[in-house]
Amino acid sequence: MKLAKPIGWAPRALVFLTLAAVGAFLWSSQGSSFAADAPGDANEPAEATRTEAEGADAADGETDGAGDSSVAGESASSVGRDTKWLVAICWLLSVVGSITALWFARKFYLWMMEQDEGNEEMVEIAQAVRDGADAYLKRQYKVVGIFFAAAWLVLMLLSWVADAQHPLVPWAFLTGGAFSGLAGWFGMKTATWASSRTTQGARNSLNEGLQIAFRSGAVMGLTVVGLGLLDICLWFGALWYLQGLLGFEMSLAEITVTMLCFGMGASAQALFARVGGGIFTKAADVGADLVGKVEAGIPEDDKRNPATIADNVGDNVGDVAGMGADLYESYCGSILASAALGVAAFAGNIDLQLRALMLPMMLAAAGIGLSIWGVYLVKTDEDTSQKNLLKALGKGINYSSLAVAGAALVLVLLLLGMENIGLFVSVAVGLLAGWLIGWWTEYCTSDEYAPTQGIAKQAESGPATLIIAGVAEGLYSVWVPIVVIASAILLAFGFSTGGAFGDADKFALGLYGVALGAVGMLSTLGLTLATDAYGPIADNAGGNAQMAGLDPVVRERTDALDSLGNTTAATGKGFAIGSAALTALALMAAYVEEVRVGYERFGKAEVAEVADGEVVKLNKRAVAVKHNGKVETYLVMPKGRSVESKNLAKAVRDVDSGEPVIGVNILASAASGLLVNNETATIPDFIRLYDVTIMNPAVLVGMFMGVMLAFVFCAMTMKAVGRAADGMVQEVRRQFAEDPGILAGTSKPDYANCVSISTKAAQKEMMLPSLLGLTVPIAVGLVLGVGGVMGMLAGGLTSGFAVAIFMANAGGAWDNAKKYIEAGNLGGKGSDAHKAGIVGDTVGDPFKDTSGPSLNILIKLMSMVSVVFAGLIVKFAWDLF
Amino acid sequence: MKLAKPIGWAPRALVFLTLAAVGAFLWSSQGSSFAADAPGDANEPAEATRTEAEGADAADGETDGAGDSSVAGESASSVGRDTKWLVAICWLLSVVGSITALWFARKFYLWMMEQDEGNEEMVEIAQAVRDGADAYLKRQYKVVGIFFAAAWLVLMLLSWVADAQHPLVPWAFLTGGAFSGLAGWFGMKTATWASSRTTQGARNSLNEGLQIAFRSGAVMGLTVVGLGLLDICLWFGALWYLQGLLGFEMSLAEITVTMLCFGMGASAQALFARVGGGIFTKAADVGADLVGKVEAGIPEDDKRNPATIADNVGDNVGDVAGMGADLYESYCGSILASAALGVAAFAGNIDLQLRALMLPMMLAAAGIGLSIWGVYLVKTDEDTSQKNLLKALGKGINYSSLAVAGAALVLVLLLLGMENIGLFVSVAVGLLAGWLIGWWTEYCTSDEYAPTQGIAKQAESGPATLIIAGVAEGLYSVWVPIVVIASAILLAFGFSTGGAFGDADKFALGLYGVALGAVGMLSTLGLTLATDAYGPIADNAGGNAQMAGLDPVVRERTDALDSLGNTTAATGKGFAIGSAALTALALMAAYVEEVRVGYERFGKAEVAEVADGEVVKLNKRAVAVKHNGKVETYLVMPKGRSVESKNLAKAVRDVDSGEPVIGVNILASAASGLLVNNETATIPDFIRLYDVTIMNPAVLVGMFMGVMLAFVFCAMTMKAVGRAADGMVQEVRRQFAEDPGILAGTSKPDYANCVSISTKAAQKEMMLPSLLGLTVPIAVGLVLGVGGVMGMLAGGLTSGFAVAIFMANAGGAWDNAKKYIEAGNLGGKGSDAHKAGIVGDTVGDPFKDTSGPSLNILIKLMSMVSVVFAGLIVKFAWDLF
C-alpha cells in the first residue's frame, strides 16, 4: 500500500484552504460590521424592523403595499455592498468546498484502483458482482428516467398551464434527481471495484483491508456531499447572479423555495434507490438463505449457490447506492430548508436574509473540509486489533464533529453576530443528537450489550419467544431517539429564539434553528457515510474470499472487518433516521413558505386583468388587489369577535372566487390585522389562516392519513420482499434440480439469471409503494387542504420515525443475536438456538434493510411532494375545509 | 332447557317500556316547543345568542361579567319549567334503562344457574377454574384497592390543598372504579359458572350450548351497560338535584366535567384489568403450550398439563373481565364526554344545554332496551348448523343497530329539534363505523379470506416467512379502520355543523357530533359485548370437555362454538379499538372544557382577597378580576398585530404571577377580543390561547411523546408476557420433572401453583406500564403545558390506534392461519407448515391478547389522566411554553 504520500500533503492543503476562508471572512466581516451599524439593524433586527413597520401601519392607518413588498421582494440590486461581497465570498467558498470533496473523492478512487486486485478467481467473482450491479443500476435508471420524464411533464404542465409554480421548478427537479443518481452511480462503481481489492488487502493485513474498504467508502461519502453542495451552489449562483440574464425577477424567498423543489428530484431518486435496492437485496438474501443454507445445507456465500452473486450485488445496490441516495436527500433537504427558513426568519432585512441563507452552505463547506480531515485521522498501526480499528473510526468522527462545532461557532458569529449566537447551540444540538442516536442504535443492536444478548437468550425456547423478544426490544428502543429528537427540537428552537417560544415574530427564527440542527447533524456526512458505505464493501470482500476459496485466515479478517462494518452500519442507520426526522421537520416548516409563494403566484395570475384598486377574491382565505400596478395578495384571517371581522368574512363569503369583493377597505382591515399582506405574513399567520390546530378535523384526519401512509408503505415494501424472495427461491430450486452438477461443484450456476430476477422483481415491486408515497400527499392536499397536509406530515413524521426505528433496531438485533450464537454462545452453530436465531435473522432482514430504511425516505418524500405541489393545493384544494 | 317462558313475556315488557318512553316524550316535547318559541332560541340558538351578546359587547363597549356568567353559571332554578320536566323524564328513563339492564342481567344469570352443571368431574374442573379466577380477582382488586386509595389521596390533596379541582372529583373517581370493578366481578363469576353448563348443554345439542354461553355473555354485556349508565345517572341526579343539599353550587359545565372525572376511575380499573389480565392469560397460555404441547407432546387442554387450569382462568380474566372493563370505560367515557361537549356546544342557552346533555344518556337507555331485544332475536332451531348460528348472532346485532338508528332519529328530533337533525347522522355514522371496522377485522383475521390464507401459505417456507407475512398483513390492515374512523370524524363533525368546518362558534357542536358518534357506536354494547364474552365461555367449555374426557362429539360441538366465538371475538376487538379511538377523541375535546373549569377555579382562588376591580395576573395567559363581588377570569389572547395587543401583552408580561396588572382596561380589551371571558370562551379560543398548532414545538414534541408512549407501553406489556411466561415454563417443567406420575396420568398436577404464579407475575408486571401510562401525561403537562398535552393525546391516539390494529389483526391472523392448517390444509397437523403455524400463533398471542388491547386502554387513559389533572396543569405548568 502506498499510504504515506497522500496523507503527507493533503492536510496542508486543507489548512491552507481553512486559513484562506478565515482570512476572507475576517476581511468581509469588517464590512459586515458596517452593515450592522446601519439603522434598523439593532439587537433583534428582524423583529425590530417588522415591529417598526407594523407599528407605523397601525398608528397612522397606512398599509403601504409597495413599501411592504420592497422588504421581501428585494432583488440583488438593493443589497448593501458589503453583504454583496460577503455573499460572493461565501458562495465561492461553498463551491470550493464542494469541488474539494469531489477532488478528494477522485483521489481516493484513483488510489483504490491502484491497489492489487487479487488472483484471477477473485477478479472474476468481482467482475460478476460488478456486471450484476451495472445491470441493475442501468435498468433502475431506465425506469427512473421514465418516471422523471413523466414527472417533469406534469411539473411543466403545472407551471405553464395551471400557473401553480415557478417555471424553473421542473428543471430544478431534474437536476436534483440527476446529481443524486450520479452520486449513486459513482459510489456503487467504487464499491464494486473495491471489494476484491479489500480481500486482497486483507490477505496482507487487517489494517490494509480496512484502509482500502474505508477509503472506498469515503469516495461515496465525499461524492454525495460534493455533488449535493455543488448543485445547491450552482442553482443559487444561477438564480441570484444570473436572474437578469435568465429573464426572471425573483425575490430571495422565491429563490429559496424554488431551490427547495430540486430536493424533490433527490427525493424521488432516493425513493427508487432505497425501495428498489431494499427489495433487491433482501429478495436475493432471503432466497439465497432459504434454499442454499436451510434446504441444501451449504454455507453462506458458497459459490455453488446461484443467488450468491445476486446477494453480493444486493449489498451494493441496497446499502451503498440506497443509503447514499437517502442521505444525499437529507443533506440537500436540510440545507435548502434552512436556507428558506433563514430568509423567512430575517424578513425585512435583506442583508441578514442573505447571511442566514449562506450559513447552512458555509456549515456544509466547513463540514466537508473537516470530514476529509477526519478521513485522514482514521489510521492505525499495521498490526492492530479490531478494537483499535473501531477506536480509530470513532476518533475520526468525534474529532471532526467537535471541529465542526467550533467552525459553527465562528460562522454564526461572523455571519449573524453575537445576538444570534443561540443558532450555534442549535447546530451543536444537532451534532450531539446525531451522535446520541447513533450510540443508542449501537447499544440496541450490538451483541455486546444486554438487549441483543437478551434476545439471543430467548432463542433457547425457540423461534417464537425470540421473535417476541425482538419485537418487544425494537418497540422499546424508540424511546431514546424520540426523546433525543424531541429535546433537540426544543433546544434548537429555544436557543435560537432566546426562549421566546410563544412569540410569533421569532417563530421562523426558531424553525431556522431546528433546520440548522439538521444541517449540523449532517455536516460531517462525508465521513459518517464513509464509515457506512465501508460496511457492504467489507461484506462483499468476505463473499469474495469465501467464493474464491482463500485461506480461512482471510475470511476471518474480512469477517472482523464486516463485524466492524455492522457496528458502523447500525450507527449509520440510526443517524440516517435521525437526520431524516429533523430534515422532514425543517421541510414541513419550509412548506409554509411554499404556500406563501403559492399565494403570490395565485394573486398575480388572478388579478392580471383587473383595474387598479379592485379587490378580487382568490378563495375563501385570500383576496388580491392591484396597487399602483403591483399585485398584492392579502390573507383573510379567520372570523374573530369584532363586528368588522364578521363583516369582512361575510363580504368575502358572499362572492364566488374570482369575483370582485365589494366594500372591503384593504387599508383599514390590514391595520386591524384582519387582512395580512401575504408577503409579510409570518408562519404563525399561515398556521392561523388554515387553522392548523390539533382539534381541527381536517388536520386530525390528515394526521391519521400520515400514520396510515407510514404503516401501509411499510407493509407494502415488506410484502414486496416476500413476493420477490419467493421468485428467487423458485429459481434457485430450479437450478439445483435441473443441474445436479451445481451442488456437486462440477458445473457453474447461472448467477446472471438470479440477478436478473431480483432486478426485475425490484423494479416491479417498487412501483406501488412509490406511487402511494407520491400521490397520497397530493390527494390529501386536494381534499383536506393545507391544514390536512400539515397534519399528514406531522402524523407521518412522528409515527414513521418510530416505526422506522422499531424496524431497524429489531432487525439489527436479530441479526447480531444470530451472530452472537454463531460465535459459540448458547450452543453455537447447529444448535436449536442457532436455528431459532436464523429465523430471527430472516425476519429481521426486510425489517432492517427494506421497510425501515424506506420509511426514512417516506417521511421526507411526503414533505417534498407537498412542497412542490403547494401551489397546486393553494389554488385547487376543496373549499370545504 | 327452559327457554320458552322467559322469551314469552320479556318483549312485552320492553314494548311497554318503549311505549311509556315515547308517550312521556310526546307529552314533554309539547312543553319543549314552548321553550323553543321563547326569544333568543331561534334557528341557530347557540350562535345567535352568543353573537348577540358579543355584538352588544363590541358595540357599546360594555362587557358585563355578571350578565355573561349567568349564561353559563345558571343553576337549576333558572331553567324553564318545561325543560325541567323534560330533564326529569329523561333522567328517570335513563335510570329505568340502567335498572332494566341489570334486571335482565340478573334474570339471565338465574336462568343460567338453573341449567345442569354436568357430571362430577366437569363440576370439579369448573370449580378449579372458578377458584383460580376468584384468587386472581381478589388479589387484583387488593392491588387495585391500594392504588385507588393512593390515587384518592393524591386527588384529595389536589382539590383541598392545591385547590386545583372540584372536591367531588376524588369521590367520582372512586365510584367509577368501584362500578367497573363490580361489573368485572359479576361478569367473571357468571362466565366461570357458565362453562361447565355450556359443556353439559353441548352434550345435548349445539344450540343448547350456544344459548347457555350466549345468555351468560349477555349477563356481562348488560351488567356493564347497566352499571355504567346507573353510575352516570346517580351522579347527575346528585349534582343537579341535590347540589343545594350537598352544599355546592355548580354550573352545568362544572357538573359535566366533574362527572367526566369519574371516567378516570373506570380508566384505571380498566388499565389493571386489561394489562394484568392480558399478562396473566398469555403467560399461562404460552407456558402451557411451550412445555405441554411442544416439549411433552400432550394435546391442548390436557388435564396432565399443570398450566391448563391457569390457561382457562386466563380466558376469563383476560377476555371477560379485561374486555368488559375496557368497554365499560369507553361506554362511560363517550357518554360523559358528549355530555360535556353538548353543554359547551349550546353555551348560552341552558335549556338546550340540558337537552344536549340528556341526548347521550337517552341514546344509551334506548340502546339498552334494543340490545335486550337483540339478545332475544338470537335464537335458532334445535338442530341447527354453525352457519345458522352466526347468522342468528348477526341478525341480533344488525336489527338492534338499525333500531338504535331509528331511535336516535326520534331522540334528536324530540330533544334538539329539526335544526340539529345533523346530529342524528353523527350517531348513525358511529354505528356504521363500528360495523365496518368489525367486518374488516373479520376479513383480515378469518381463515375464510385471502389475507389469513396467504399467511398460512407462507408457513410452507417455514416460520420466518410466516412471521414476515403476518407482520406485513397486520401493518397493511390498518388502512381500512383508519379511513373509516377518519371519515366518521369528518362526517360526524360536518353533518352536526352543517358543513361549517371553519366556524369557531360551531366548533363545539361539531365535536359534540363526533362524541355522539362514539355513543352511537357503543349504544348496542349490551349485545355486542354479549357476543364477545360468549367466546371465552365457549373456549372454557371446550377445555372442560377435554379435561373431563367427554365423548369427542362434545368437543367437536364446543370447538364449533369456540370457532364462532373466535369470529365474534375478532369483530369485538375491532369494535373495542374503534370505539376507543372515537371515545379518546371525544375526551380530548372535553379536555378543553376541563381547562376552562381549571381556569375558573384558578381565578377564584387567586383573587379571593383582592379589592373589587383589581386585575390580577394568574399566569402569562390569564388574568382575573373581581367584579361586583364575583370573580371573572379572562384569557389573554396571544400578541397580535395591533398596538393595543402589544401593550396588553407587555403589561401582563411585566408583572409576576399573582401580582396586580396595571393599566389594563378589561372592558376595552374584551370588546376588541384581546381578552376573552373564560366562561364564554370557545374551544377554538383555548386552542389559540395555547397555540395548539402543529408547528408549535411544544405541541410537536407532545406528539412525539404520545407516539413514544404508545410504542413503549406496547413493548413493556410484551416484555412482561415474556418474563411471566418464562416463570410458567420453569414451573411446568419442574412439576413434570419432580413427579413423573403427572405425565403418566397417575397423579394430579398442582394446578393452583400455576395459577398463583401467573397471578403474581401479572400483578407485578402490570405495575411499570401502568405507572408509565399514568405519570407521563402529567409530566408532559407540567413541562410542556396544555399544548404539549393535546399534542401527546393526538400523537398517542393516532399512532396507538394504528399499532393496536396492527397487533390485533396480525395476532388474530396467525391464530387462524394455524387453525387453517390444523383443519387439514397445507399438510395439516404435524406437518412442517403446522410447526411454523404454531410459532406464528405463539408470537401472535401477546400481540392480540395483551399488547394490542392494552393500547385501547392507553389511548383513553392518557386523555382521562389529562382531564383529571387539567386543573393542576393549568395552575402549575412550566411557564416557558
XYZ file of C-alpha atoms in Angstrom, chain A residues 47 50-51 54-55 58-59 286 290 458 460-461 463-465 467-469 471-480 482-483 485-487 489-490 493 499-505 507 511 581 585 588-589 592 620 638-639 641-643 646 670-673 675-676 680-683 685 687-688 691-701 703-705 707-708 711-712 714-716 718-719 721-722 726 733 784 787 790-792 794-795 797-799 801-803 806-807 838-840 842-844 846-847 880-881, chain B residues 47 50-51 54-55 58-59 286 290 458 460-461 463-465 467-469 471-480 482-483 485-487 489-490 493 499-505 507 511 581 585 588-589 592 620 638-639 641-643 646 670-673 675-676 680-683 685 687-688 691-701 703-705 707-708 711-712 714-716 718-719 722 726 733 783-784 787 790-792 794-795 797-799 801-803 806-807 838-840 842-844 846-847 880-881:
244
model
C -38.320 41.827 14.980
C -41.027 44.322 11.461
C -42.375 45.835 14.614
C -46.209 47.470 11.683
C -46.293 49.993 14.433
C -51.220 50.540 12.830
C -50.545 54.032 14.081
C -33.722 -14.425 1.767
C -33.750 -20.291 2.425
C -34.802 -16.312 24.137
C -33.240 -21.255 23.667
C -37.038 -21.520 23.980
C -38.145 -19.041 17.394
C -41.448 -17.774 18.805
C -40.026 -16.318 22.003
C -39.402 -13.106 17.737
C -41.494 -11.778 20.620
C -38.370 -10.584 22.397
C -40.337 -7.123 18.568
C -40.561 -6.003 22.193
C -36.978 -4.708 22.258
C -37.469 -2.989 18.920
C -40.636 -1.249 20.067
C -38.987 -0.335 23.333
C -35.903 1.073 21.647
C -37.779 4.005 20.138
C -37.788 5.917 23.382
C -34.260 7.268 23.305
C -37.682 10.128 20.281
C -36.564 11.813 23.472
C -35.096 14.348 18.718
C -37.789 15.967 20.840
C -35.194 17.556 23.091
C -36.257 20.356 18.633
C -36.980 22.192 21.882
C -35.865 26.283 18.811
C -36.529 31.088 24.842
C -39.332 33.100 23.217
C -41.473 30.069 22.406
C -44.748 31.886 22.070
C -43.534 34.859 20.045
C -44.955 34.838 16.525
C -42.260 37.235 15.303
C -41.231 31.697 15.097
C -37.607 26.863 12.959
C -36.686 13.281 11.032
C -39.423 18.772 10.195
C -42.531 20.910 6.957
C -41.745 24.407 8.155
C -45.389 27.111 4.770
C -62.266 31.953 0.939
C -60.413 33.711 10.373
C -63.512 35.422 11.653
C -65.132 38.580 17.633
C -65.253 42.098 16.271
C -68.052 43.366 14.051
C -67.591 39.439 10.809
C -54.863 45.412 7.264
C -54.343 47.934 10.027
C -56.593 45.972 12.367
C -54.943 42.701 11.426
C -56.136 41.148 6.379
C -52.474 40.239 6.375
C -45.073 39.966 5.318
C -47.227 37.247 6.857
C -45.440 35.170 9.469
C -45.512 31.403 9.632
C -50.195 33.767 10.355
C -50.982 28.422 10.598
C -53.844 30.526 11.866
C -56.336 26.659 11.469
C -53.609 24.032 11.595
C -54.623 23.116 15.125
C -54.939 19.663 16.522
C -58.684 19.846 17.105
C -59.420 20.892 13.517
C -60.977 17.757 12.000
C -59.150 18.245 8.691
C -55.809 18.378 10.487
C -56.611 15.445 12.725
C -57.752 13.385 9.767
C -52.614 13.082 10.948
C -54.468 9.797 10.684
C -53.627 9.705 6.979
C -49.895 7.441 10.205
C -51.717 5.226 7.733
C -47.860 1.760 8.146
C -49.139 0.844 4.700
C -44.006 -0.253 5.383
C -46.356 -3.185 4.814
C -46.133 -2.872 1.042
C -42.395 -5.946 3.272
C -44.894 -7.800 1.132
C -39.795 -8.587 -0.395
C -41.865 -11.673 0.310
C -40.450 -16.273 -3.486
C -34.567 -24.631 -6.544
C -58.259 18.458 3.040
C -54.208 22.020 7.130
C -49.580 19.612 7.602
C -51.460 17.152 9.767
C -50.393 14.370 7.450
C -46.796 15.625 11.352
C -48.524 12.269 11.692
C -43.171 12.112 10.657
C -43.863 11.135 14.252
C -45.191 7.658 13.623
C -39.917 7.843 12.740
C -40.988 5.447 15.477
C -41.797 2.603 13.088
C -38.509 -0.148 15.609
C -37.835 -1.913 12.315
C -31.675 -17.912 11.751
C -35.455 -17.476 11.796
C -34.997 -14.205 13.655
C -34.528 -13.831 8.236
C -37.490 -11.988 9.742
C -35.218 -9.083 10.542
C -36.722 -6.888 5.451
C -37.260 -5.051 8.743
C -64.944 22.965 2.330
C -62.152 22.659 4.861
C -74.587 31.052 17.844
C -73.531 34.329 21.591
C -73.329 36.592 18.585
C -70.882 39.779 21.733
C -72.259 42.160 19.203
C -68.410 45.180 20.896
C -70.928 47.848 20.044
C -47.533 -19.586 26.254
C -44.332 -24.415 25.139
C -46.138 -18.824 3.778
C -44.719 -23.831 3.827
C -41.393 -21.950 3.579
C -41.697 -19.816 10.376
C -39.644 -16.833 9.140
C -41.710 -16.153 6.038
C -43.882 -14.131 10.528
C -42.922 -11.669 7.808
C -46.234 -12.229 6.042
C -46.392 -8.572 10.182
C -46.905 -7.235 6.653
C -50.620 -8.094 6.612
C -51.060 -6.661 10.089
C -49.393 -3.393 9.152
C -51.362 -3.269 5.938
C -54.666 -3.914 7.657
C -54.653 -0.563 9.445
C -55.775 1.283 6.359
C -59.483 0.491 6.479
C -58.095 4.491 9.777
C -60.046 5.555 6.714
C -62.527 6.494 11.628
C -61.199 9.477 9.683
C -64.317 9.568 7.525
C -64.833 12.136 12.212
C -65.308 14.311 9.143
C -68.385 16.869 12.511
C -70.592 21.721 6.893
C -69.299 24.800 8.727
C -65.843 23.380 9.330
C -64.071 26.651 9.883
C -66.654 28.313 12.119
C -65.368 28.798 15.651
C -68.900 29.235 17.006
C -66.754 24.033 16.747
C -67.093 17.856 18.428
C -60.428 5.871 19.236
C -61.103 11.880 20.562
C -59.577 15.118 24.009
C -62.175 17.701 23.079
C -60.520 21.699 26.750
C -48.906 34.639 31.320
C -51.645 35.803 22.013
C -49.995 39.015 20.929
C -50.504 42.996 15.294
C -52.285 45.895 16.920
C -50.595 48.336 19.284
C -48.766 44.535 22.192
C -62.632 42.340 25.928
C -64.504 44.369 23.369
C -61.627 44.137 20.911
C -61.183 40.425 21.570
C -59.191 39.408 26.484
C -61.770 36.651 26.344
C -67.797 32.313 27.234
C -64.549 31.320 25.518
C -64.986 28.828 22.701
C -62.881 25.714 22.249
C -60.244 30.298 21.807
C -56.702 26.278 21.156
C -55.456 29.692 20.133
C -51.239 27.799 20.286
C -52.116 24.119 19.872
C -50.836 24.181 16.315
C -48.742 21.570 14.661
C -45.711 23.807 14.187
C -45.588 24.813 17.862
C -42.538 22.926 19.173
C -44.262 22.086 22.455
C -47.179 20.521 20.591
C -44.952 18.680 18.152
C -42.815 17.368 20.965
C -46.978 14.392 19.647
C -43.628 12.636 19.688
C -44.185 11.824 23.370
C -46.153 8.144 19.883
C -43.368 7.100 22.211
C -44.712 2.137 21.435
C -43.051 1.800 24.812
C -46.769 -1.848 23.940
C -43.185 -3.070 24.324
C -43.435 -3.211 28.102
C -44.953 -7.659 25.568
C -41.785 -7.993 27.613
C -42.180 -12.947 28.041
C -40.739 -17.844 31.452
C -41.009 -28.269 33.753
C -43.312 20.548 31.363
C -44.984 21.356 28.057
C -50.419 22.433 24.177
C -53.001 17.940 23.417
C -50.128 17.071 21.091
C -49.451 13.999 23.176
C -53.240 13.370 19.309
C -49.968 11.544 18.736
C -54.338 8.405 19.648
C -53.325 8.252 16.001
C -50.293 6.021 16.377
C -54.780 3.227 17.175
C -52.648 2.037 14.275
C -50.358 -0.086 16.445
C -51.662 -3.980 13.646
C -51.186 -6.073 16.779
C -47.589 -22.838 15.940
C -44.673 -20.393 16.012
C -46.878 -17.774 14.408
C -47.347 -18.133 19.830
C -45.913 -14.871 18.534
C -49.435 -13.630 17.927
C -49.234 -11.378 23.202
C -49.882 -9.292 20.078
C -41.817 28.685 29.297
C -44.056 27.099 26.668
